[in-house]
XYZ file of C-alpha atoms in Angstrom:
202
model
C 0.000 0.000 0.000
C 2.654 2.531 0.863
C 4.597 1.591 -2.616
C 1.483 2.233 -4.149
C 0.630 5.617 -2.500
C 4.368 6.806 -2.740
C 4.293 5.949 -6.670
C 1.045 8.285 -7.010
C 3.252 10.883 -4.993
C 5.953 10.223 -7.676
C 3.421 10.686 -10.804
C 2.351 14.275 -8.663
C 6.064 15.384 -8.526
C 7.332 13.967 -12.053
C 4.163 16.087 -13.837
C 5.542 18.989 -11.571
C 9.482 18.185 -12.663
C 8.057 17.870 -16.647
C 6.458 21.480 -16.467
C 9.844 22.765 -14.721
C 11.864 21.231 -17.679
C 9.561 22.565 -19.808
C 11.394 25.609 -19.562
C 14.456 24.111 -21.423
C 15.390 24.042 -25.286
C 17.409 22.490 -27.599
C 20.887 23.703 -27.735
C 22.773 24.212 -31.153
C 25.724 26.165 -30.268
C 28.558 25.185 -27.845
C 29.995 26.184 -24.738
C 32.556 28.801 -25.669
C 34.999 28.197 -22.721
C 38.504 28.241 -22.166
C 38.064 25.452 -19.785
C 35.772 23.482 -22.110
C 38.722 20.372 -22.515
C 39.852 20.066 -19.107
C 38.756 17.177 -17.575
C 39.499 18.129 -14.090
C 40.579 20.697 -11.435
C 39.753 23.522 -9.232
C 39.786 27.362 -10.411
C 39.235 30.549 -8.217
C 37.496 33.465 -8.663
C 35.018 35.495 -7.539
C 31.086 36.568 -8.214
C 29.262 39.913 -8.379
C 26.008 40.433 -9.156
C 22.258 40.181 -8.315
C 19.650 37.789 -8.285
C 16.129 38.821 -7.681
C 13.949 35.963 -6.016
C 10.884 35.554 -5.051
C 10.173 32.775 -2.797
C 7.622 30.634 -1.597
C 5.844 32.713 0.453
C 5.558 35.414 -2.054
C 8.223 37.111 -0.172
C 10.667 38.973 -2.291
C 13.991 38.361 -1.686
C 17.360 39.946 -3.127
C 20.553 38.005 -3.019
C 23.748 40.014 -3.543
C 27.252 39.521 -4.884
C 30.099 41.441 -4.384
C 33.096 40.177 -4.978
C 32.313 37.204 -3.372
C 34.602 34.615 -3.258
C 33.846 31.773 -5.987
C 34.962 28.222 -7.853
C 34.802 26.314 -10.529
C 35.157 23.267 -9.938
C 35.774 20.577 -13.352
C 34.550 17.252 -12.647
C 35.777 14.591 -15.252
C 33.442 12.589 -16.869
C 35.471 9.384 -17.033
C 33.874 7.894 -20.330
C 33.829 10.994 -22.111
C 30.466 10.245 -23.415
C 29.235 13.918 -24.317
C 31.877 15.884 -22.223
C 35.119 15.671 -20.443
C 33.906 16.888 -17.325
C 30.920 18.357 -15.979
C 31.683 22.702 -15.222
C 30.600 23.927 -11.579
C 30.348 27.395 -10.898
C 29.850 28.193 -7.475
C 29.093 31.119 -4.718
C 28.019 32.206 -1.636
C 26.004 35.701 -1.233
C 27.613 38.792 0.430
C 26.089 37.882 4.002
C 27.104 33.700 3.103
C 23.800 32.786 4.156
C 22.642 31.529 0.298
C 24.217 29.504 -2.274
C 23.998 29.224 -6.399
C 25.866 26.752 -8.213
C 26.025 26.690 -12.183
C 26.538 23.264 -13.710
C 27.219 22.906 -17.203
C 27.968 19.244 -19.175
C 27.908 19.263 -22.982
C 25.053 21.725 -24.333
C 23.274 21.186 -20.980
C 22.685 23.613 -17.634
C 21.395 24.034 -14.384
C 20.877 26.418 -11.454
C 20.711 25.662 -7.896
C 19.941 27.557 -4.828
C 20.066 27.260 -1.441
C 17.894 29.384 0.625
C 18.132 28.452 4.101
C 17.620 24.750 4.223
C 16.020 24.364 1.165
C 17.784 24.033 -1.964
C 15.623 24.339 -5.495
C 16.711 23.781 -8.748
C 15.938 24.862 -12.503
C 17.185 22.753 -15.268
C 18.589 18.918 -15.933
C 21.534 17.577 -16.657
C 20.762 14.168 -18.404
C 20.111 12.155 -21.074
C 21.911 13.474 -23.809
C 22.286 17.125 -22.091
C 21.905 18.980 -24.742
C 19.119 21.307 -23.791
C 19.290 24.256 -22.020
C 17.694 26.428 -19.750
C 15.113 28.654 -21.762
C 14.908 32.194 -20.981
C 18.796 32.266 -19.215
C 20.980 34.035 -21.045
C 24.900 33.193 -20.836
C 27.749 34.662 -22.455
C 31.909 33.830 -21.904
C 34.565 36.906 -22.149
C 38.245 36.158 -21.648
C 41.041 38.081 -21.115
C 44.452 37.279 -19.940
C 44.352 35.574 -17.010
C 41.047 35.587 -16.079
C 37.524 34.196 -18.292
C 34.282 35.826 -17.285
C 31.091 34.006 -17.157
C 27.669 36.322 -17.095
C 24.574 35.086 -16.539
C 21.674 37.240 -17.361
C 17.574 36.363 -16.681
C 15.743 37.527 -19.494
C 12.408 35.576 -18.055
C 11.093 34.480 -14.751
C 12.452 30.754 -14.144
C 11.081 28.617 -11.884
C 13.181 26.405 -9.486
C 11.837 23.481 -7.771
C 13.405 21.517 -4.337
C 11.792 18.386 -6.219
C 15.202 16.927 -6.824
C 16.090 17.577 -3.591
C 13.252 15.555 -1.939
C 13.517 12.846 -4.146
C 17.079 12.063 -2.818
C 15.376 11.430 0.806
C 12.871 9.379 -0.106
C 12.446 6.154 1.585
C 9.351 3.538 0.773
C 6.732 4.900 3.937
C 3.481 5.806 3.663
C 4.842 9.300 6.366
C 7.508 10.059 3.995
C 5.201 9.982 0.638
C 2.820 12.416 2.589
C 6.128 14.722 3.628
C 7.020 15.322 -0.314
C 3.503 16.503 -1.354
C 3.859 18.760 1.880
C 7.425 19.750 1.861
C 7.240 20.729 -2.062
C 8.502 24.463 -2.565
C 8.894 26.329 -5.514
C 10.540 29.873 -5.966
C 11.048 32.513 -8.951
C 14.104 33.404 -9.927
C 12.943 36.999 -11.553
C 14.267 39.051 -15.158
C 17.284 40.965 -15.178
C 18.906 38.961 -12.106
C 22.811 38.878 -13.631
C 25.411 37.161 -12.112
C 28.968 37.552 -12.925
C 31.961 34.551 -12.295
C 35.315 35.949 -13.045
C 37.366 32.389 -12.640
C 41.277 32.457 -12.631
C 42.844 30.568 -15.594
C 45.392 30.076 -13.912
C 46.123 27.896 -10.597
């Protein structure tokens, strides 16, 4: 019975998850970064920027970066089956109370961020990855020394903590009732922009 009710919760969540990824599209150009053919490593940098939120509660919520400390962090894809490594950007806001990370694999993206103790996400890496995030705009500029990545909102995205709840899932009838319940979404609003500036070199 509690399979049964959990895989009804699943069916909820999954037509939730397919509206979310609705907000991807096919990818025809590539990647244009310096680090696209490193497989591996760690690169410093830092973020500026501003994100515009609104969360769950309707609240909204402003998350600011300046010149935060940041990473990318290159995370080698072993076969090589679309990629040599999977790209993630990450950052903490001015105060360090929030989070984004920026994953890129192939043609694919993602966003995640942690408010708090939630942690929502726009965007899938999987498949074939080569779709991206509709309605994010991205753009790399290098210069000696240093390659800047700038991420710009031209339309409200929504970000989910589905992911996150599936990862916690165990086969009880309590913790099929906790997804439907715990299920947050926020908006990440136009004209947030972000800016990595990573180190090229170690």
């Amino acid at each position: 019975m509690a399979r049964q009710l959990l895989f009804t919760f699943l069916i909820f969540f999954s037509v939730g998850a397919f509206s979310q990824e609705n907000q991807a599209e096919s990818n025809k150009t590539n990647f244009n970064t310096v680090f696209k053919n490193i497989k591996s490593g760690e690169f410093d940098g830092t973020a500026n920027g501003v994100l515009f939120i609104k969360n769950s509660e309707g609240q909204d919520l402003v998350l600011d970066f300046q010149g935060s400390q940041s990473k990318l962090t290159l995370e080698q894809d072993k076969d090589e089956v679309y990629d040599v490594s999977t790209k993630i950007y990450n950052a903490k806001t001015t105060s360090g109370k929030s989070k984004i990370e920026y994953h890129t694999y192939n043609y694919a993206n993602k966003i995640i961020i942690q408010l708090s103790n939630d942690t929502f996400q726009v965007g899938i890496i999987d498949g074939a990855s080569d779709e991206e995030i509709s309605g994010l705009k991205y753009y790399y500029k290098s210069e000696k020394g240093t390659e800047y990545l700038v991420l710009q909102v031209e339309k409200e995205l929504i970000l989910t903590n589905y992911h996150t709840l599936l990862k916690n899932i165990n086969y009880d009838e309590t913790n099929a009732q906790n997804l439907k319940q715990n299920k947050r979404v926020i908006k990440l609003l136009p004209n947030s922009t972000l800016v990595f500036a990573i180190k090229r070199d170690k």
